[in-house]
Amino acid sequence: MSVIVLGSINMDVVMRVAELPRPGETVNALDQQLYPGGKGANQAIASARAGAPTTILGAVGEDEYGSGLRRNLEENGVDTRHLVTLSGSPTGQAAITVSKAGENMIVVLPGANYRYEQPQAGGVEEIGLSKSTVRLTQFEMPLAEIEKFFRPSGEGTGVRILNPAPALPEGRYLFDLSDIIIVNETELAVYADVPVEQTQAQDSAVALARSLMTRPEQWVIVTLGAQGAIVISAEEEIAVQGSPAEVVDTTGAGDCFCGALAAQLCECTPIQDAVTFANIAAGIAVTRHGAGPSMPTRQEVINQACLSAR
């Protein structure tokens, strides 16, 4: 089996500050760094580093950022043969402000990501999608392209994982095409149309997660940061303990979780064990700076799991 990620590819322009600015406030940055990012690229790198054969579908601009990001994906073991370069559109960028506490604020320029179109001849099957493939995507790509990516085809759909982030209520119709939906508490609140406070009690979060389901065989995973995650089906809920970590930067932690989970499901790992692996991977990622560069290897996750078990 393999993992195919449809997703965004951005250059992250990261500024570190003592505290995040309030509305209307100007603060001085402590430093600035450029990091490879974009939810799609982050998830693809997380999947590849976790050991899964991984291909990315997406677009970059015909600029220095684009060539550098393509090279970075390749160096991390991601197949970029279906990554297109578009003229007349810049590579996606994200302006990220990170506080000393590891909290962040992000503004994204979609650029080439929003101009991406999948191949017409043969559709997504032309690139090897089949019933043995894990498909993973997020909401930093055109919704119409996500629909094409998830639509059933002759050989079946494989496992379709949707991380509907950033939260876009107009994209909720795609839940019906998803087998696994991954949301954090904020995203769950948006899609359930409730205040975020209502997602913070487990019983309430479980009920709200079930309200997102459109088919009995679906799973919803609610990520809770350091508290772990809840894995929810129509008939059961499983609380998976978090992985304690000294937080440096939370940027990309959710992407790490999604990519690591996809890699585990690619190996037919039971979902509870896959979520445990993904939690440990995300716990490692938050101890490092940047998004793409913070993704741990499979061996690092295994080593951390062994340490935690002692």
mmCIF file of C-alpha atoms in Angstrom:
data_model
loop_
_atom_site.group_PDB
_atom_site.id
_atom_site.type_symbol
_atom_site.label_atom_id
_atom_site.label_comp_id
_atom_site.label_asym_id
_atom_site.label_seq_id
_atom_site.Cartn_x
_atom_site.Cartn_y
_atom_site.Cartn_z
ATOM 1 C CA MET A 1 0.000 0.000 0.000
ATOM 2 C CA SER A 2 0.979 3.624 -0.382
ATOM 3 C CA VAL A 3 -0.080 7.107 0.705
ATOM 4 C CA ILE A 4 -1.074 9.825 -1.757
ATOM 5 C CA VAL A 5 -1.450 13.354 -0.423
ATOM 6 C CA LEU A 6 -3.351 16.083 -2.243
ATOM 7 C CA GLY A 7 -2.294 19.282 -0.593
ATOM 8 C CA SER A 8 -0.713 22.676 -0.297
ATOM 9 C CA ILE A 9 2.985 23.450 -0.576
ATOM 10 C CA ASN A 10 4.111 26.712 1.023
ATOM 11 C CA MET A 11 7.185 28.544 2.161
ATOM 12 C CA ASP A 12 6.714 29.466 5.818
ATOM 13 C CA VAL A 13 8.081 32.865 6.811
ATOM 14 C CA VAL A 14 8.374 32.504 10.591
ATOM 15 C CA MET A 15 8.889 35.363 13.024
ATOM 16 C CA ARG A 16 9.440 34.602 16.701
ATOM 17 C CA VAL A 17 8.119 37.020 19.312
ATOM 18 C CA ALA A 18 7.963 37.125 23.094
ATOM 19 C CA GLU A 19 4.157 37.214 23.038
ATOM 20 C CA LEU A 20 1.628 37.177 20.206
ATOM 21 C CA PRO A 21 0.385 40.688 19.340
ATOM 22 C CA ARG A 22 -3.140 41.733 20.244
ATOM 23 C CA PRO A 23 -5.365 43.344 17.556
ATOM 24 C CA GLY A 24 -3.867 46.705 16.604
ATOM 25 C CA GLU A 25 -0.619 46.046 18.492
ATOM 26 C CA THR A 26 2.879 46.111 16.944
ATOM 27 C CA VAL A 27 5.634 43.966 18.454
ATOM 28 C CA ASN A 28 9.284 43.422 17.550
ATOM 29 C CA ALA A 29 10.372 40.030 16.229
ATOM 30 C CA LEU A 30 13.220 38.219 17.943
ATOM 31 C CA ASP A 31 14.310 36.609 14.667
ATOM 32 C CA GLN A 32 13.063 35.374 11.277
ATOM 33 C CA GLN A 33 13.448 31.980 9.589
ATOM 34 C CA LEU A 34 12.270 30.386 6.349
ATOM 35 C CA TYR A 35 10.915 26.831 6.627
ATOM 36 C CA PRO A 36 9.312 24.473 4.078
ATOM 37 C CA GLY A 37 5.625 24.135 4.930
ATOM 38 C CA GLY A 38 2.056 23.916 3.680
ATOM 39 C CA LYS A 39 -0.326 21.330 5.102
ATOM 40 C CA GLY A 40 0.065 19.025 2.127
ATOM 41 C CA ALA A 41 3.856 19.089 2.137
ATOM 42 C CA ASN A 42 3.989 18.708 5.918
ATOM 43 C CA GLN A 43 1.670 15.701 5.857
ATOM 44 C CA ALA A 44 3.522 14.099 2.959
ATOM 45 C CA ILE A 45 6.885 14.491 4.701
ATOM 46 C CA ALA A 46 5.436 13.136 7.962
ATOM 47 C CA SER A 47 4.086 10.107 6.079
ATOM 48 C CA ALA A 48 7.331 9.448 4.210
ATOM 49 C CA ARG A 49 9.466 9.817 7.340
ATOM 50 C CA ALA A 50 7.106 7.417 9.111
ATOM 51 C CA GLY A 51 7.999 4.811 6.521
ATOM 52 C CA ALA A 52 5.204 4.874 3.923
ATOM 53 C CA PRO A 53 5.764 5.164 0.150
ATOM 54 C CA THR A 54 4.311 8.658 -0.344
ATOM 55 C CA THR A 55 3.334 10.702 -3.406
ATOM 56 C CA ILE A 56 2.205 14.335 -3.393
ATOM 57 C CA LEU A 57 -0.242 16.020 -5.768
ATOM 58 C CA GLY A 58 -0.103 19.807 -5.839
ATOM 59 C CA ALA A 59 1.411 22.877 -7.438
ATOM 60 C CA VAL A 60 4.208 25.386 -6.924
ATOM 61 C CA GLY A 61 5.080 28.584 -8.760
ATOM 62 C CA GLU A 62 7.845 29.091 -11.259
ATOM 63 C CA ASP A 63 10.046 30.789 -8.677
ATOM 64 C CA GLU A 64 12.874 30.169 -6.227
ATOM 65 C CA TYR A 65 10.541 29.066 -3.442
ATOM 66 C CA GLY A 66 8.913 26.522 -5.755
ATOM 67 C CA SER A 67 12.148 24.852 -6.847
ATOM 68 C CA GLY A 68 13.434 24.799 -3.277
ATOM 69 C CA LEU A 69 10.256 23.228 -1.920
ATOM 70 C CA ARG A 70 10.240 20.563 -4.635
ATOM 71 C CA ARG A 71 13.830 19.699 -3.791
ATOM 72 C CA ASN A 72 13.014 19.536 -0.069
ATOM 73 C CA LEU A 73 10.158 17.080 -0.663
ATOM 74 C CA GLU A 74 12.410 14.864 -2.752
ATOM 75 C CA GLU A 75 15.159 14.939 -0.116
ATOM 76 C CA ASN A 76 12.587 13.715 2.418
ATOM 77 C CA GLY A 77 11.582 10.745 0.298
ATOM 78 C CA VAL A 78 8.352 12.114 -1.214
ATOM 79 C CA ASP A 79 7.552 11.251 -4.851
ATOM 80 C CA THR A 80 7.109 14.592 -6.691
ATOM 81 C CA ARG A 81 6.527 13.299 -10.229
ATOM 82 C CA HIS A 82 2.963 14.658 -10.130
ATOM 83 C CA LEU A 83 3.859 17.996 -8.537
ATOM 84 C CA VAL A 84 3.223 20.642 -11.208
ATOM 85 C CA THR A 85 4.951 23.990 -11.721
ATOM 86 C CA LEU A 86 2.606 26.817 -12.767
ATOM 87 C CA SER A 87 3.733 30.009 -14.452
ATOM 88 C CA GLY A 88 2.046 33.294 -13.581
ATOM 89 C CA SER A 89 1.275 32.325 -9.985
ATOM 90 C CA PRO A 90 3.571 32.525 -6.963
ATOM 91 C CA THR A 91 4.361 29.559 -4.768
ATOM 92 C CA GLY A 92 2.144 29.522 -1.680
ATOM 93 C CA GLN A 93 3.434 31.321 1.390
ATOM 94 C CA ALA A 94 2.500 31.472 5.067
ATOM 95 C CA ALA A 95 3.368 34.315 7.436
ATOM 96 C CA ILE A 96 3.684 32.707 10.869
ATOM 97 C CA THR A 97 4.197 34.456 14.201
ATOM 98 C CA VAL A 98 5.309 32.156 17.028
ATOM 99 C CA SER A 99 5.468 33.133 20.717
ATOM 100 C CA LYS A 100 7.988 31.866 23.285
ATOM 101 C CA ALA A 101 5.208 29.663 24.638
ATOM 102 C CA GLY A 102 4.937 27.950 21.253
ATOM 103 C CA GLU A 103 1.550 29.430 20.283
ATOM 104 C CA ASN A 104 1.157 30.741 16.747
ATOM 105 C CA MET A 105 -0.813 32.995 14.388
ATOM 106 C CA ILE A 106 -0.816 32.178 10.662
ATOM 107 C CA VAL A 107 -1.794 34.089 7.506
ATOM 108 C CA VAL A 108 -1.654 32.105 4.248
ATOM 109 C CA LEU A 109 -1.213 33.294 0.647
ATOM 110 C CA PRO A 110 -2.520 30.295 -1.377
ATOM 111 C CA GLY A 111 -0.789 31.192 -4.649
ATOM 112 C CA ALA A 112 -0.317 28.183 -6.957
ATOM 113 C CA ASN A 113 -2.155 25.866 -4.540
ATOM 114 C CA TYR A 114 -5.520 27.331 -5.531
ATOM 115 C CA ARG A 115 -4.782 26.984 -9.247
ATOM 116 C CA TYR A 116 -4.049 23.264 -9.111
ATOM 117 C CA GLU A 117 -6.138 20.927 -11.292
ATOM 118 C CA GLN A 118 -5.838 17.151 -11.433
ATOM 119 C CA PRO A 119 -5.098 15.470 -14.768
ATOM 120 C CA GLN A 120 -8.159 15.056 -16.967
ATOM 121 C CA ALA A 121 -7.110 11.995 -18.972
ATOM 122 C CA GLY A 122 -7.651 9.003 -16.743
ATOM 123 C CA GLY A 123 -8.337 11.183 -13.713
ATOM 124 C CA VAL A 124 -6.570 10.402 -10.459
ATOM 125 C CA GLU A 125 -6.295 6.699 -11.404
ATOM 126 C CA GLU A 126 -3.650 7.729 -13.933
ATOM 127 C CA ILE A 127 -1.236 8.241 -11.050
ATOM 128 C CA GLY A 128 -1.883 4.885 -9.436
ATOM 129 C CA LEU A 129 -4.746 5.492 -7.002
ATOM 130 C CA SER A 130 -6.488 2.243 -6.145
ATOM 131 C CA LYS A 131 -8.268 0.386 -3.389
ATOM 132 C CA SER A 132 -4.855 -0.275 -1.785
ATOM 133 C CA THR A 133 -4.065 3.437 -1.398
ATOM 134 C CA VAL A 134 -4.529 5.761 1.568
ATOM 135 C CA ARG A 135 -5.691 9.162 0.298
ATOM 136 C CA LEU A 136 -5.068 12.171 2.540
ATOM 137 C CA THR A 137 -6.047 15.794 1.989
ATOM 138 C CA GLN A 138 -6.905 19.062 3.772
ATOM 139 C CA PHE A 139 -8.741 22.303 3.003
ATOM 140 C CA GLU A 140 -5.816 24.318 1.613
ATOM 141 C CA MET A 141 -6.723 23.115 -1.896
ATOM 142 C CA PRO A 142 -9.748 23.839 -4.139
ATOM 143 C CA LEU A 143 -12.779 21.943 -2.842
ATOM 144 C CA ALA A 144 -13.622 20.752 -6.350
ATOM 145 C CA GLU A 145 -10.214 19.066 -6.614
ATOM 146 C CA ILE A 146 -10.735 17.348 -3.256
ATOM 147 C CA GLU A 147 -14.058 16.011 -4.531
ATOM 148 C CA LYS A 148 -12.356 14.559 -7.620
ATOM 149 C CA PHE A 149 -9.652 13.047 -5.420
ATOM 150 C CA PHE A 150 -12.182 11.274 -3.190
ATOM 151 C CA ARG A 151 -14.816 10.261 -5.755
ATOM 152 C CA PRO A 152 -15.353 6.482 -6.017
ATOM 153 C CA SER A 153 -13.851 4.901 -9.115
ATOM 154 C CA GLY A 154 -13.592 1.518 -10.788
ATOM 155 C CA GLU A 155 -11.120 -0.099 -8.402
ATOM 156 C CA GLY A 156 -12.467 1.413 -5.201
ATOM 157 C CA THR A 157 -11.391 4.319 -3.093
ATOM 158 C CA GLY A 158 -8.949 2.917 -0.563
ATOM 159 C CA VAL A 159 -8.988 4.771 2.764
ATOM 160 C CA ARG A 160 -9.919 8.444 2.423
ATOM 161 C CA ILE A 161 -8.703 10.708 5.238
ATOM 162 C CA LEU A 162 -9.993 14.282 5.372
ATOM 163 C CA ASN A 163 -8.399 16.890 7.623
ATOM 164 C CA PRO A 164 -10.874 19.766 7.001
ATOM 165 C CA ALA A 165 -8.478 22.503 8.094
ATOM 166 C CA PRO A 166 -8.608 25.421 7.967
ATOM 167 C CA ALA A 167 -12.267 25.109 8.904
ATOM 168 C CA LEU A 168 -14.512 25.921 5.918
ATOM 169 C CA PRO A 169 -18.220 25.303 6.589
ATOM 170 C CA GLU A 170 -18.871 25.297 2.832
ATOM 171 C CA GLY A 171 -16.649 22.217 2.533
ATOM 172 C CA ARG A 172 -18.755 20.093 4.849
ATOM 173 C CA TYR A 173 -20.400 18.339 1.883
ATOM 174 C CA LEU A 174 -17.086 16.496 1.406
ATOM 175 C CA PHE A 175 -17.536 14.675 4.730
ATOM 176 C CA ASP A 176 -19.810 12.209 2.930
ATOM 177 C CA LEU A 177 -16.876 11.132 0.718
ATOM 178 C CA SER A 178 -14.516 10.642 3.675
ATOM 179 C CA ASP A 179 -13.803 7.488 5.661
ATOM 180 C CA ILE A 180 -11.871 9.220 8.452
ATOM 181 C CA ILE A 181 -12.333 12.878 9.464
ATOM 182 C CA ILE A 182 -9.659 14.494 11.645
ATOM 183 C CA VAL A 183 -10.488 17.751 13.466
ATOM 184 C CA ASN A 184 -9.178 19.645 16.466
ATOM 185 C CA GLU A 185 -11.476 21.216 19.067
ATOM 186 C CA THR A 186 -11.721 24.547 17.231
ATOM 187 C CA GLU A 187 -12.570 22.920 13.899
ATOM 188 C CA LEU A 188 -15.101 20.627 15.567
ATOM 189 C CA ALA A 189 -16.816 23.685 17.046
ATOM 190 C CA VAL A 190 -17.024 25.364 13.627
ATOM 191 C CA TYR A 191 -18.512 22.342 11.863
ATOM 192 C CA ALA A 192 -20.899 21.561 14.724
ATOM 193 C CA ASP A 193 -21.818 25.271 14.926
ATOM 194 C CA VAL A 194 -21.273 25.555 18.676
ATOM 195 C CA PRO A 195 -18.952 27.622 20.920
ATOM 196 C CA VAL A 196 -15.543 25.981 21.286
ATOM 197 C CA GLU A 197 -16.140 25.586 25.035
ATOM 198 C CA GLN A 198 -18.722 22.900 24.246
ATOM 199 C CA THR A 199 -16.057 20.688 22.658
ATOM 200 C CA GLN A 200 -13.845 20.550 25.737
ATOM 201 C CA ALA A 201 -15.773 17.932 27.737
ATOM 202 C CA GLN A 202 -15.286 14.430 26.341
ATOM 203 C CA ASP A 203 -18.983 13.450 26.323
ATOM 204 C CA SER A 204 -19.878 16.628 24.486
ATOM 205 C CA ALA A 205 -17.000 16.249 22.003
ATOM 206 C CA VAL A 206 -18.088 12.689 21.219
ATOM 207 C CA ALA A 207 -21.688 13.718 20.554
ATOM 208 C CA LEU A 208 -20.602 16.634 18.383
ATOM 209 C CA ALA A 209 -18.181 14.420 16.446
ATOM 210 C CA ARG A 210 -20.977 11.979 15.702
ATOM 211 C CA SER A 211 -23.026 14.868 14.312
ATOM 212 C CA LEU A 212 -20.396 15.172 11.546
ATOM 213 C CA MET A 213 -20.864 11.579 10.392
ATOM 214 C CA THR A 214 -22.927 10.817 7.316
ATOM 215 C CA ARG A 215 -22.372 7.038 7.182
ATOM 216 C CA PRO A 216 -22.262 4.404 9.966
ATOM 217 C CA GLU A 217 -18.822 3.094 8.962
ATOM 218 C CA GLN A 218 -17.050 6.447 9.335
ATOM 219 C CA TRP A 219 -14.568 7.436 12.033
ATOM 220 C CA VAL A 220 -14.022 10.918 13.452
ATOM 221 C CA ILE A 221 -10.786 11.668 15.310
ATOM 222 C CA VAL A 222 -10.757 14.726 17.572
ATOM 223 C CA THR A 223 -7.192 15.807 18.405
ATOM 224 C CA LEU A 224 -6.695 17.397 21.811
ATOM 225 C CA GLY A 225 -3.052 18.477 21.776
ATOM 226 C CA ALA A 226 -1.181 17.340 24.889
ATOM 227 C CA GLN A 227 -4.339 15.538 26.087
ATOM 228 C CA GLY A 228 -4.169 13.119 23.154
ATOM 229 C CA ALA A 229 -7.149 12.280 20.947
ATOM 230 C CA ILE A 230 -10.583 10.678 20.916
ATOM 231 C CA VAL A 231 -11.331 8.112 18.217
ATOM 232 C CA ILE A 232 -15.068 7.959 17.559
ATOM 233 C CA SER A 233 -17.267 5.657 15.522
ATOM 234 C CA ALA A 234 -21.046 5.342 15.440
ATOM 235 C CA GLU A 235 -20.938 2.829 18.304
ATOM 236 C CA GLU A 236 -17.767 3.423 20.320
ATOM 237 C CA GLU A 237 -15.273 6.008 21.459
ATOM 238 C CA ILE A 238 -11.639 5.382 22.354
ATOM 239 C CA ALA A 239 -9.576 7.868 24.349
ATOM 240 C CA VAL A 240 -5.903 7.771 23.345
ATOM 241 C CA GLN A 241 -3.482 9.314 25.820
ATOM 242 C CA GLY A 242 -1.297 12.213 24.731
ATOM 243 C CA SER A 243 2.481 12.273 24.616
ATOM 244 C CA PRO A 244 4.023 14.738 27.138
ATOM 245 C CA ALA A 245 6.444 17.162 25.505
ATOM 246 C CA GLU A 246 8.348 20.377 26.115
ATOM 247 C CA VAL A 247 6.620 22.611 23.553
ATOM 248 C CA VAL A 248 8.821 24.783 21.343
ATOM 249 C CA ASP A 249 6.591 25.316 18.293
ATOM 250 C CA THR A 250 3.144 23.829 17.601
ATOM 251 C CA THR A 251 3.213 24.758 13.892
ATOM 252 C CA GLY A 252 2.619 21.609 11.852
ATOM 253 C CA ALA A 253 1.808 19.349 14.813
ATOM 254 C CA GLY A 254 -1.637 18.524 13.428
ATOM 255 C CA ASP A 255 -0.130 17.834 10.013
ATOM 256 C CA CYS A 256 2.404 15.513 11.619
ATOM 257 C CA PHE A 257 -0.440 13.623 13.296
ATOM 258 C CA CYS A 258 -2.322 13.219 10.005
ATOM 259 C CA GLY A 259 0.704 12.103 7.984
ATOM 260 C CA ALA A 260 1.918 9.644 10.624
ATOM 261 C CA LEU A 261 -1.594 8.222 10.959
ATOM 262 C CA ALA A 262 -1.865 7.738 7.187
ATOM 263 C CA ALA A 263 1.482 5.921 7.153
ATOM 264 C CA GLN A 264 0.310 3.543 9.878
ATOM 265 C CA LEU A 265 -3.019 2.854 8.169
ATOM 266 C CA CYS A 266 -1.046 2.119 5.018
ATOM 267 C CA GLU A 267 0.365 -0.850 6.961
ATOM 268 C CA CYS A 268 -3.151 -1.947 8.037
ATOM 269 C CA THR A 269 -2.407 -0.997 11.654
ATOM 270 C CA PRO A 270 -5.555 -1.004 13.865
ATOM 271 C CA ILE A 271 -6.856 2.531 14.222
ATOM 272 C CA GLN A 272 -6.242 2.834 17.979
ATOM 273 C CA ASP A 273 -2.594 1.793 17.558
ATOM 274 C CA ALA A 274 -2.242 4.097 14.557
ATOM 275 C CA VAL A 275 -3.545 7.054 16.592
ATOM 276 C CA THR A 276 -1.146 6.211 19.424
ATOM 277 C CA PHE A 277 1.765 6.274 16.947
ATOM 278 C CA ALA A 278 0.521 9.568 15.457
ATOM 279 C CA ASN A 279 0.216 11.138 18.927
ATOM 280 C CA ILE A 280 3.813 10.254 19.735
ATOM 281 C CA ALA A 281 4.981 11.641 16.386
ATOM 282 C CA ALA A 282 3.146 14.940 16.974
ATOM 283 C CA GLY A 283 4.570 15.088 20.494
ATOM 284 C CA ILE A 284 8.075 14.944 19.036
ATOM 285 C CA ALA A 285 7.254 17.554 16.354
ATOM 286 C CA VAL A 286 6.263 20.245 18.887
ATOM 287 C CA THR A 287 9.717 20.051 20.490
ATOM 288 C CA ARG A 288 11.303 21.337 17.256
ATOM 289 C CA HIS A 289 11.193 24.558 15.260
ATOM 290 C CA GLY A 290 9.386 24.805 11.926
ATOM 291 C CA ALA A 291 6.704 22.632 10.344
ATOM 292 C CA GLY A 292 8.205 20.355 7.665
ATOM 293 C CA PRO A 293 11.612 20.101 9.387
ATOM 294 C CA SER A 294 10.012 19.003 12.694
ATOM 295 C CA MET A 295 8.519 15.750 11.377
ATOM 296 C CA PRO A 296 10.111 12.733 13.121
ATOM 297 C CA THR A 297 11.313 9.523 11.507
ATOM 298 C CA ARG A 298 9.684 6.169 12.141
ATOM 299 C CA GLN A 299 12.626 5.101 14.302
ATOM 300 C CA GLU A 300 12.382 8.249 16.425
ATOM 301 C CA VAL A 301 8.722 7.497 17.137
ATOM 302 C CA ILE A 302 9.516 3.883 18.020
ATOM 303 C CA ASN A 303 12.349 4.997 20.323
ATOM 304 C CA GLN A 304 10.066 7.488 22.080
ATOM 305 C CA ALA A 305 7.360 4.852 22.494
ATOM 306 C CA CYS A 306 9.883 2.544 24.137
ATOM 307 C CA LEU A 307 11.026 5.298 26.506
ATOM 308 C CA SER A 308 7.424 6.110 27.460
ATOM 309 C CA ALA A 309 6.704 2.453 28.191
ATOM 310 C CA ARG A 310 9.493 2.185 30.769
#
